[in-house]
Amino acid sequence: MPARRILSVWFPRLGADRLLRRLGDLHGAPFAVVQDTGQMQVISSLCPLATAAGLRVGQPARDAHAMCAGLITRVQNPHAEAAFLNALTRWAGRYSPWVAAQSPDALMLDVTGCTHLFGGEAALIDTVTQEAGDLGVAADCGLADTPGAAWALARYAGRGVVHDRSGDAIDQEARATRSRAAKRRHWERGGAAPATSAQGAAPRIAAPGHTRQALAALPVNALRLDGDTAAALARLGLRRIGDLTGQPRGPLARRFGKGLLMRMDQALGAVPEPVSPHAAPPRFATRLSLPEPIGLREDVEAALARLIPRLCEMLRAKGQGARALRLEAYRSDGTAGWVQIGLARPADQPERITPLLAMKLDELDAGYGIDILRLEATQTEPVYTTRPAGHLDAGRIARERAGSDARERAGRDTAMEDLIGRIGARVGLDAITRRHPASSHIPEKCATVQPATWSEAAPAGTWPRPPGARPLLLWRPELVSAPETPRPPTTFRWRGQDHTLADAQGPERIAPEWWLDDPEWRSGVRDYWHVVTAGGARLWLFYAHGAALSPGWFCQGQFA
């Protein structure tokens, strides 16, 4: 059986290459894609000219413009980049039937038994790189026995080891460490990287069975470690993968955790790491290309009147309902905007989706005009319009309909779900909850709070009837200044005010759950009273008889 061979294809400038394919020639001007982080814009992708100008990914856009006055920027569209990566996944199917996308900018191919069709492994890499370049996309490839090793070779082979610790980082350490660092200038003991480190750079192809030798010269970042772990290893002088493979595993695991060893074992093949291409899920999306740019709300609503019924027909054909939808608007200047809505229940009726989208149209910026509108159901769930009859119903139907196997239609009133969806469009679906009965006699535990969009309403008759009336507002017990007697006090002080008793009903005795040690109920058995004050306040007071805590009067709620 041939050895498993994995090809990693990395697109280091995916965002910039995607836009440059559309913009065409920029007459030698540097180009960058910026990402809006909320506080500022940072660079997410660069063209080769911008990289040569000294710009880097992650740099604030204002600093980049200060360094390069002629820089041209465009705002990142993550949805379009994901769609472009999916298109490249389909393109890579010509090299192997086993292709997996690695978001946000890479592909992983299992090319076992496929390389001879292209003249060998080196010829395959040259073909992939050349054909990707013909598409206007830069690609770096790495080929090895494991996905981790191929990932490392694609990104770090040929680059050498670059030490990123500056003098400022050393200066911020403790005085004793700083004094030792001043004496350690050798590469293996914390000094600067030698200028000849790139001469022994690893090739981009690791021969079968030689993964360890191919990765030895690569930096530890090639193991897909987080920045803190890589920096901690560098401070110890462990900067190459070869430095790690010769270290005892026990101390490494105790100091850096099992994640470091897992990544190293995955790269070396000791831990399996499958390449799992997922079958393309069914997509429910429709688009409308407009002959002229639009910007009025009425025009967008007219376009939605054509998009929504078309999308609902696609959903009904597959027995699905939309739980979340995204409306994307592509503007004439190449930018895009989008709004999203969520539904409390899956829906495939236009009359349930249209009002929710209409509430979000004010958030959609038309800019210089909208050329294309695209509506996609980003989250769907099955919709069952019928349900099988149970044993008793089946017998009744058989008697009434003489051998027919008809199913009972599940007529459902969606008014409550539509109301939840409309409110959720304004405040968010996570902010809407509903109460369900719980198995407890404790007042504050007799119900649970569940998300309204992911729970059904409690059936009628499932709420237990309490022995006495319960207040509309319930809070944690608050101390009441009153004599420590079981009878309701004629006068008491609560929340800084004096109250006079007008009427009292009770008591209702509630004992704590003896099988639980609830800190709120360490005051023992409680006698609850419905108290009406002379000022009209209707309070829910209780007298705690005392157990682990002292007895006394408390207020826990207020009636309407």
Coordinates of C-alpha atoms in Angstrom, one line a residue:
M1 CA 0.0 0.0 0.0
P2 CA 1.5 3.4 -0.9
A3 CA 2.4 5.9 1.8
R4 CA -0.2 8.5 2.4
R5 CA 0.7 11.8 0.8
I6 CA -1.0 15.1 1.7
L7 CA -0.7 18.4 -0.2
S8 CA -1.4 21.7 1.5
V9 CA -2.2 24.6 -0.7
W10 CA -2.0 28.0 1.0
F11 CA -3.3 31.2 -0.5
P12 CA -1.3 33.9 1.4
R13 CA -3.0 36.8 -0.4
L14 CA -6.5 35.4 -0.9
G15 CA -8.5 38.5 0.0
A16 CA -6.3 40.8 -2.1
D17 CA -6.1 38.4 -5.1
R18 CA -9.9 38.1 -5.1
L19 CA -10.5 41.8 -5.5
L20 CA -7.6 42.4 -7.9
R21 CA -9.2 39.8 -10.2
R22 CA -12.2 42.2 -10.4
L23 CA -10.4 45.6 -10.3
G24 CA -7.8 44.7 -12.9
D25 CA -4.7 46.8 -13.4
L26 CA -4.1 49.4 -10.7
H27 CA -1.1 51.0 -12.7
G28 CA 1.5 49.9 -10.2
A29 CA -0.3 51.2 -7.1
P30 CA 0.0 49.1 -3.9
F31 CA -3.3 47.5 -2.8
A32 CA -4.5 46.2 0.6
V33 CA -7.7 44.7 2.1
V34 CA -8.7 46.2 5.4
Q35 CA -10.8 44.6 8.1
D36 CA -13.1 46.6 10.3
T37 CA -12.6 45.5 13.9
G38 CA -15.0 48.0 15.4
Q39 CA -12.4 50.2 17.0
M40 CA -10.2 50.7 13.9
Q41 CA -9.4 49.2 10.5
V42 CA -6.5 46.7 10.2
I43 CA -4.9 45.2 7.1
S44 CA -6.0 41.6 6.4
S45 CA -4.4 41.0 3.0
L46 CA -1.7 42.6 0.9
C47 CA -0.6 42.6 -2.7
P48 CA 3.2 42.0 -3.5
L49 CA 3.8 45.7 -4.1
A50 CA 2.3 46.6 -0.7
T51 CA 4.4 43.9 1.0
A52 CA 7.5 45.3 -0.7
A53 CA 6.6 48.7 0.6
G54 CA 7.0 47.4 4.2
L55 CA 3.4 46.9 5.1
R56 CA 2.2 43.8 7.0
V57 CA -0.9 42.0 7.9
G58 CA -2.5 43.2 11.1
Q59 CA -1.1 46.7 10.8
P60 CA -3.5 49.5 11.5
A61 CA -4.8 51.1 8.2
R62 CA -3.8 54.6 9.4
D63 CA -0.2 53.5 9.9
A64 CA -0.2 51.9 6.5
H65 CA -1.4 55.0 4.8
A66 CA 1.2 57.0 6.6
M67 CA 3.9 54.7 5.3
C68 CA 2.6 54.4 1.8
A69 CA 0.7 57.4 0.6
G70 CA -0.5 55.8 -2.7
L71 CA -2.0 52.8 -1.0
I72 CA -5.4 51.7 -2.4
T73 CA -7.7 49.9 0.1
R74 CA -11.0 48.0 0.0
V75 CA -13.1 46.7 3.0
Q76 CA -13.0 43.0 3.6
N77 CA -16.1 41.0 2.7
P78 CA -15.7 37.7 4.7
H79 CA -18.7 36.1 3.0
A80 CA -17.4 36.7 -0.5
E81 CA -13.9 35.4 0.6
A82 CA -15.5 32.2 2.0
A83 CA -17.5 31.7 -1.3
F84 CA -14.2 32.2 -3.2
L85 CA -12.5 29.6 -1.2
N86 CA -15.3 27.2 -1.9
A87 CA -14.9 27.9 -5.6
L88 CA -11.2 27.1 -5.3
T89 CA -12.1 23.9 -3.5
R90 CA -14.1 22.8 -6.6
W91 CA -11.2 23.9 -8.8
A92 CA -8.8 21.7 -6.8
G93 CA -10.9 18.7 -7.5
R94 CA -9.0 18.3 -10.8
Y95 CA -5.9 17.2 -8.8
S96 CA -7.5 14.9 -6.2
P97 CA -11.1 13.7 -5.4
W98 CA -10.3 14.2 -1.7
V99 CA -10.2 18.0 -1.1
A100 CA -11.0 19.8 2.2
A101 CA -11.2 23.5 2.7
Q102 CA -9.3 25.0 5.7
S103 CA -10.8 28.3 6.4
P104 CA -9.9 31.1 5.9
D105 CA -7.2 30.7 3.2
A106 CA -6.0 27.1 2.5
L107 CA -6.9 23.8 1.0
M108 CA -5.9 20.3 2.1
L109 CA -5.7 17.5 -0.6
D110 CA -5.1 13.8 -0.2
V111 CA -3.0 13.1 -3.3
T112 CA -2.2 9.5 -2.5
G113 CA -2.0 7.6 -5.8
C114 CA -2.6 10.8 -7.9
T115 CA 0.9 12.3 -8.3
H116 CA 2.0 10.1 -11.2
L117 CA -0.8 11.5 -13.3
F118 CA 1.0 14.8 -13.3
G119 CA 4.6 13.6 -13.7
G120 CA 5.5 13.2 -10.0
E121 CA 5.2 15.2 -6.8
A122 CA 7.4 18.2 -7.9
A123 CA 5.6 18.4 -11.2
L124 CA 2.2 18.4 -9.3
I125 CA 3.3 21.3 -7.1
D126 CA 4.5 23.2 -10.1
T127 CA 1.2 22.6 -11.9
V128 CA -0.9 23.7 -9.0
T129 CA 1.2 26.9 -8.5
Q130 CA 1.1 27.7 -12.2
E131 CA -2.6 27.1 -12.7
A132 CA -3.4 29.1 -9.6
G133 CA -1.3 31.9 -10.9
D134 CA -3.2 31.8 -14.2
L135 CA -6.3 32.4 -12.1
G136 CA -4.7 35.4 -10.5
V137 CA -4.2 33.7 -7.1
A138 CA -0.8 33.2 -5.5
A139 CA -0.4 29.8 -3.9
D140 CA 2.3 28.1 -1.8
C141 CA 2.3 24.3 -1.5
G142 CA 3.8 21.8 0.8
L143 CA 3.7 18.0 0.5
A144 CA 4.3 15.5 3.2
D145 CA 3.0 12.3 4.9
T146 CA 0.8 14.2 7.4
P147 CA -1.5 17.2 7.2
G148 CA 0.4 19.0 9.9
A149 CA 3.7 18.6 8.1
A150 CA 2.2 19.7 4.8
W151 CA 0.7 22.7 6.5
A152 CA 4.1 23.6 8.0
L153 CA 6.0 23.2 4.7
A154 CA 3.6 25.3 2.7
R155 CA 3.9 28.3 5.1
Y156 CA 7.5 28.1 6.4
A157 CA 9.7 26.1 4.1
G158 CA 12.3 28.3 2.5
R159 CA 11.7 31.2 4.9
G160 CA 14.3 30.2 7.6
V161 CA 13.9 31.0 11.3
V162 CA 13.3 34.6 12.2
H163 CA 13.5 35.7 15.8
D164 CA 10.8 38.3 16.6
R165 CA 11.9 39.3 20.1
S166 CA 13.1 42.8 20.1
G167 CA 15.3 44.7 22.5
D168 CA 12.2 46.3 24.0
A169 CA 10.8 42.8 24.9
I170 CA 14.0 41.9 26.6
D171 CA 14.2 45.2 28.4
Q172 CA 10.8 44.6 30.0
E173 CA 11.9 41.4 31.7
A174 CA 13.1 41.1 35.3
R175 CA 16.5 42.6 36.1
A176 CA 18.1 39.2 36.7
T177 CA 16.8 37.9 33.4
R178 CA 18.0 41.1 31.6
S179 CA 21.5 40.7 33.0
R180 CA 21.7 37.1 31.8
A181 CA 20.3 38.0 28.4
A182 CA 23.1 40.5 27.9
K183 CA 25.6 37.7 28.2
R184 CA 23.8 35.3 25.9
R185 CA 24.3 36.4 22.3
H186 CA 24.7 33.0 20.7
W187 CA 21.8 31.8 18.6
E188 CA 21.1 28.7 20.7
R189 CA 21.1 30.7 23.9
G190 CA 18.8 33.7 23.2
G191 CA 20.9 35.8 20.7
A192 CA 19.9 37.1 17.3
A193 CA 19.3 34.7 14.5
P194 CA 22.4 34.2 12.3
A195 CA 22.3 35.6 8.8
T196 CA 22.9 32.2 7.3
S197 CA 19.8 30.5 8.7
A198 CA 18.0 30.5 5.4
Q199 CA 20.8 28.5 3.7
G200 CA 19.6 25.3 5.4
A201 CA 15.9 26.0 4.7
A202 CA 13.7 22.9 4.3
P203 CA 12.3 22.0 0.9
R204 CA 8.6 22.1 0.3
I205 CA 8.4 18.3 -0.3
A206 CA 9.1 15.9 2.5
A207 CA 10.1 12.5 1.1
P208 CA 8.0 9.5 2.3
G209 CA 9.2 8.5 5.8
H210 CA 11.4 11.6 6.2
T211 CA 9.0 14.0 7.8
R212 CA 11.1 14.5 10.9
Q213 CA 14.1 15.5 8.9
A214 CA 12.1 17.8 6.7
L215 CA 10.6 19.6 9.7
A216 CA 13.7 19.9 11.9
A217 CA 14.8 23.2 10.4
L218 CA 11.4 24.9 10.6
P219 CA 10.4 27.3 13.4
V220 CA 8.2 26.1 16.2
N221 CA 5.4 28.3 14.8
A222 CA 5.1 25.7 12.0
L223 CA 3.4 23.4 14.6
R224 CA 0.3 25.6 14.6
L225 CA 1.0 26.8 18.1
D226 CA -0.5 29.9 19.6
G227 CA 1.7 33.0 19.9
D228 CA 2.2 32.8 23.7
T229 CA 3.5 29.2 23.5
A230 CA 5.8 30.0 20.6
A231 CA 7.2 33.0 22.5
A232 CA 7.8 31.0 25.7
L233 CA 9.6 28.3 23.7
A234 CA 11.8 31.0 22.1
R235 CA 12.8 32.4 25.5
L236 CA 14.1 28.9 26.3
G237 CA 16.1 28.7 23.1
L238 CA 13.7 26.1 21.5
R239 CA 13.1 27.8 18.2
R240 CA 13.2 25.0 15.7
I241 CA 11.1 21.9 15.6
G242 CA 14.3 19.9 15.7
D243 CA 15.0 21.4 19.1
L244 CA 11.7 20.1 20.5
T245 CA 11.9 16.6 19.2
G246 CA 15.0 15.8 21.2
Q247 CA 13.5 17.1 24.5
P248 CA 11.9 14.9 27.2
R249 CA 8.1 14.9 26.7
G250 CA 7.2 15.0 30.4
P251 CA 8.7 18.4 31.2
L252 CA 7.2 19.9 28.0
A253 CA 3.8 18.6 28.9
R254 CA 4.0 20.0 32.4
R255 CA 5.1 23.4 31.3
F256 CA 3.2 24.0 28.1
G257 CA 0.3 21.5 28.3
K258 CA -0.7 18.6 26.2
G259 CA -1.5 20.8 23.2
L260 CA 2.1 21.2 22.3
L261 CA 2.7 17.5 22.3
M262 CA -0.5 16.8 20.3
R263 CA 0.5 19.3 17.6
M264 CA 4.0 17.8 17.4
D265 CA 2.7 14.3 17.2
Q266 CA 0.2 15.3 14.5
A267 CA 3.0 16.8 12.4
L268 CA 5.2 13.7 12.8
G269 CA 2.4 11.2 12.2
A270 CA 2.2 9.7 15.7
V271 CA -1.4 11.0 16.1
P272 CA -3.7 10.5 13.2
E273 CA -5.2 13.7 11.6
P274 CA -7.8 12.9 8.9
V275 CA -8.5 15.0 5.9
S276 CA -12.3 15.2 6.0
P277 CA -13.9 16.8 3.0
H278 CA -17.6 17.5 3.7
A279 CA -20.2 17.0 1.1
A280 CA -21.5 20.3 -0.1
P281 CA -24.6 21.0 2.0
P282 CA -27.8 22.1 0.2
R283 CA -27.7 25.8 -0.2
F284 CA -30.9 27.8 -0.2
A285 CA -30.2 31.1 -1.9
T286 CA -31.5 33.2 -4.7
R287 CA -30.3 36.4 -6.3
L288 CA -31.6 39.2 -8.4
S289 CA -29.4 41.2 -10.8
L290 CA -30.8 44.7 -11.4
P291 CA -30.5 46.5 -14.7
E292 CA -29.9 49.8 -12.9
P293 CA -28.7 50.6 -9.4
I294 CA -31.4 51.1 -6.8
G295 CA -31.4 52.9 -3.5
L296 CA -35.0 53.6 -2.4
R297 CA -36.6 51.5 0.2
E298 CA -39.6 50.9 -2.1
D299 CA -37.4 49.4 -4.8
V300 CA -35.7 47.1 -2.3
E301 CA -39.1 45.9 -1.1
A302 CA -40.2 45.3 -4.6
A303 CA -37.1 43.1 -5.2
L304 CA -37.8 41.2 -2.0
A305 CA -41.3 40.5 -3.2
R306 CA -39.7 38.5 -6.0
L307 CA -36.9 36.9 -3.9
I308 CA -38.8 35.7 -0.9
P309 CA -41.4 33.6 -2.7
R310 CA -38.7 32.0 -4.8
L311 CA -36.6 31.1 -1.7
C312 CA -39.7 29.7 0.0
E313 CA -40.4 27.4 -2.9
M314 CA -36.8 26.1 -2.7
L315 CA -37.3 25.4 1.0
R316 CA -40.6 23.6 0.6
A317 CA -39.2 21.4 -2.2
K318 CA -36.7 20.1 0.4
G319 CA -39.0 20.0 3.4
Q320 CA -37.0 22.7 5.1
G321 CA -37.8 25.9 6.9
A322 CA -35.6 29.0 7.5
R323 CA -34.4 29.8 11.0
A324 CA -32.0 32.5 10.0
L325 CA -31.7 34.5 6.8
R326 CA -29.2 37.0 5.4
L327 CA -29.9 39.6 2.8
E328 CA -26.8 40.7 0.9
A329 CA -26.7 43.9 -1.1
Y330 CA -23.8 44.3 -3.6
R331 CA -23.2 48.0 -4.4
S332 CA -22.1 49.5 -7.7
D333 CA -18.7 50.5 -6.2
G334 CA -17.8 46.9 -5.5
T335 CA -18.6 47.0 -1.7
A336 CA -21.4 45.1 0.0
G337 CA -23.7 45.3 3.0
W338 CA -25.9 42.8 4.6
V339 CA -28.6 42.4 7.3
Q340 CA -29.6 39.2 9.1
I341 CA -32.8 38.1 10.8
G342 CA -33.7 35.1 12.9
L343 CA -37.1 33.3 13.4
A344 CA -38.5 31.7 16.4
R345 CA -39.6 28.7 14.4
P346 CA -38.6 27.4 10.9
A347 CA -40.7 29.1 8.3
D348 CA -41.3 28.5 4.6
Q349 CA -44.1 31.1 4.1
P350 CA -43.4 34.5 2.6
E351 CA -45.9 36.2 4.9
R352 CA -43.8 35.2 7.9
I353 CA -40.4 36.3 6.5
T354 CA -41.3 39.5 4.7
P355 CA -42.3 41.6 7.9
L356 CA -39.0 40.7 9.6
L357 CA -36.9 41.7 6.7
A358 CA -38.8 44.9 6.3
M359 CA -37.9 45.9 9.8
K360 CA -34.2 45.5 8.9
L361 CA -34.1 47.5 5.7
D362 CA -33.3 50.8 7.4
E363 CA -30.0 49.3 8.5
L364 CA -29.0 48.5 4.8
D365 CA -26.8 51.2 3.3
A366 CA -27.4 51.5 -0.4
G367 CA -24.3 53.7 -0.9
Y368 CA -24.0 54.7 -4.6
G369 CA -26.7 52.2 -5.6
I370 CA -27.4 48.4 -5.3
D371 CA -26.7 46.2 -8.3
I372 CA -27.4 42.8 -6.9
L373 CA -29.6 41.5 -4.1
R374 CA -29.0 38.0 -2.7
L375 CA -31.2 36.3 -0.1
E376 CA -29.9 33.2 1.6
A377 CA -31.3 30.9 4.3
T378 CA -28.1 30.5 6.4
Q379 CA -29.8 28.1 8.9
T380 CA -32.6 25.7 8.1
E381 CA -34.5 23.0 9.9
P382 CA -36.9 20.4 8.8
V383 CA -40.6 21.4 8.6
Y384 CA -43.2 18.7 9.2
T385 CA -46.6 19.5 7.9
T386 CA -48.0 16.1 9.0
R387 CA -47.4 13.8 11.9
P388 CA -48.1 10.0 12.2
A389 CA -51.1 9.1 14.4
G390 CA -50.5 7.1 17.6
H391 CA -51.9 3.7 18.4
L392 CA -55.2 5.0 19.8
D393 CA -55.7 7.5 17.0
A394 CA -54.7 4.9 14.4
G395 CA -57.4 2.6 15.7
R396 CA -60.0 5.4 15.7
I397 CA -59.0 6.5 12.2
A398 CA -59.2 2.9 11.0
R399 CA -62.7 2.5 12.4
E400 CA -63.8 5.9 11.0
R401 CA -62.1 5.6 7.6
A402 CA -62.2 1.9 6.8
G403 CA -58.6 1.0 6.2
S404 CA -57.2 4.3 5.1
D405 CA -53.7 5.3 6.4
A406 CA -54.4 9.1 6.3
R407 CA -52.3 11.3 8.5
E408 CA -53.6 14.0 10.8
R409 CA -52.7 17.5 9.8
A410 CA -50.8 19.4 12.4
G411 CA -52.5 22.7 12.2
R412 CA -50.4 25.2 14.1
D413 CA -51.0 28.7 15.0
T414 CA -47.9 30.7 14.3
A415 CA -49.0 34.0 15.8
M416 CA -46.8 33.6 18.9
E417 CA -43.8 32.6 16.9
D418 CA -44.2 35.5 14.5
L419 CA -44.5 37.9 17.5
I420 CA -41.3 36.4 19.0
G421 CA -39.6 36.9 15.6
R422 CA -40.6 40.5 15.4
I423 CA -39.5 41.4 18.9
G424 CA -36.3 39.4 18.3
A425 CA -35.5 41.5 15.2
R426 CA -35.3 44.5 17.5
V427 CA -33.8 43.3 20.8
G428 CA -32.3 40.0 19.7
L429 CA -33.7 36.5 20.0
D430 CA -31.5 35.7 22.9
A431 CA -33.2 38.3 25.0
I432 CA -36.6 36.6 24.8
T433 CA -37.3 33.9 27.3
R434 CA -40.2 31.9 28.6
R435 CA -40.9 30.2 31.9
H436 CA -41.5 26.4 32.3
P437 CA -42.7 24.6 35.4
A438 CA -40.1 22.9 37.5
S439 CA -40.5 20.1 40.1
S440 CA -39.9 22.1 43.3
H441 CA -42.1 23.6 46.1
I442 CA -39.6 26.4 46.7
P443 CA -41.1 29.6 45.4
E444 CA -38.0 30.8 43.5
K445 CA -37.4 27.3 42.1
C446 CA -40.9 26.4 40.9
A447 CA -40.1 27.6 37.3
T448 CA -37.1 27.6 34.9
V449 CA -36.2 30.2 32.3
Q450 CA -35.6 28.9 28.8
P451 CA -34.9 30.6 25.5
A452 CA -38.2 31.2 23.7
T453 CA -36.9 30.4 20.3
W454 CA -35.6 26.9 21.3
S455 CA -38.4 25.8 23.6
E456 CA -42.1 25.0 23.4
A457 CA -44.7 26.6 25.5
A458 CA -45.7 24.6 28.5
P459 CA -48.9 22.7 27.8
A460 CA -52.0 23.7 29.6
G461 CA -52.5 22.1 33.0
T462 CA -48.9 21.4 33.6
W463 CA -48.4 24.3 36.0
P464 CA -49.0 23.1 39.6
R465 CA -51.4 25.2 41.6
P466 CA -49.6 26.6 44.7
P467 CA -51.3 26.4 48.1
G468 CA -51.4 30.2 48.3
A469 CA -51.2 33.3 46.1
R470 CA -47.8 34.1 44.6
P471 CA -46.5 37.7 44.2
L472 CA -46.0 39.3 40.8
L473 CA -42.5 40.4 41.7
L474 CA -40.1 38.0 43.4
W475 CA -36.6 38.9 44.7
R476 CA -34.0 37.6 47.1
P477 CA -35.1 37.9 50.7
E478 CA -34.5 41.4 52.2
L479 CA -34.2 42.0 55.9
V480 CA -37.2 43.6 57.7
S481 CA -36.7 45.5 61.0
A482 CA -39.4 44.1 63.2
P483 CA -39.8 42.2 66.5
E484 CA -38.7 38.6 66.3
T485 CA -42.2 37.1 66.9
P486 CA -44.0 34.7 64.6
R487 CA -47.1 37.0 64.4
P488 CA -47.0 39.8 61.8
P489 CA -45.7 43.0 63.3
T490 CA -48.1 46.0 63.5
T491 CA -45.2 48.3 62.4
F492 CA -42.0 47.4 60.6
R493 CA -39.3 49.1 58.7
W494 CA -38.3 48.0 55.2
R495 CA -36.1 49.7 52.6
G496 CA -35.6 52.7 54.8
Q497 CA -39.3 53.4 55.3
D498 CA -41.7 52.7 58.1
H499 CA -44.9 50.7 57.4
T500 CA -48.0 50.1 59.4
L501 CA -49.9 46.8 59.1
A502 CA -53.5 47.0 57.7
D503 CA -54.2 43.4 56.9
A504 CA -52.4 40.1 56.9
Q505 CA -53.3 36.7 55.5
G506 CA -51.5 33.5 56.3
P507 CA -49.4 31.8 57.3
E508 CA -48.2 29.4 54.6
R509 CA -45.4 27.3 55.9
I510 CA -42.7 26.2 53.5
A511 CA -39.9 24.0 54.6
P512 CA -36.5 23.9 52.8
E513 CA -35.4 21.0 50.7
W514 CA -33.6 18.9 53.3
W515 CA -31.7 16.9 50.6
L516 CA -30.0 20.1 49.4
D517 CA -27.7 22.6 51.3
D518 CA -29.1 25.8 49.8
P519 CA -27.4 28.8 51.3
E520 CA -30.5 30.9 50.8
W521 CA -32.5 28.5 53.0
R522 CA -30.2 28.1 56.0
S523 CA -32.7 30.2 58.0
G524 CA -34.9 27.1 58.4
V525 CA -38.7 26.8 58.0
R526 CA -40.5 29.9 56.8
D527 CA -44.0 31.2 57.5
Y528 CA -45.2 33.3 54.6
W529 CA -47.8 36.1 55.0
H530 CA -49.6 38.3 52.5
V531 CA -49.3 41.7 54.2
V532 CA -51.2 44.8 53.2
T533 CA -49.8 48.1 54.6
A534 CA -51.7 51.3 55.4
G535 CA -50.0 52.9 52.4
G536 CA -51.5 50.3 50.0
A537 CA -48.4 48.2 49.5
R538 CA -49.1 44.4 49.2
L539 CA -46.0 42.6 50.3
W540 CA -45.0 39.0 50.7
L541 CA -43.3 38.7 54.1
F542 CA -42.0 35.6 55.9
Y543 CA -40.8 34.8 59.3
A544 CA -37.7 32.5 59.4
H545 CA -37.7 30.3 62.4
G546 CA -34.0 30.0 62.3
A547 CA -31.7 27.0 61.8
A548 CA -28.1 27.7 60.9
L549 CA -29.0 31.5 60.9
S550 CA -30.8 33.6 63.4
P551 CA -34.6 34.0 63.1
G552 CA -36.2 37.2 61.8
W553 CA -38.6 38.8 59.3
F554 CA -37.8 39.2 55.6
C555 CA -39.6 40.5 52.5
Q556 CA -39.3 38.4 49.3
G557 CA -41.9 39.8 46.9
Q558 CA -44.7 42.3 46.0
F559 CA -48.2 41.6 44.7
A560 CA -49.8 43.7 41.9

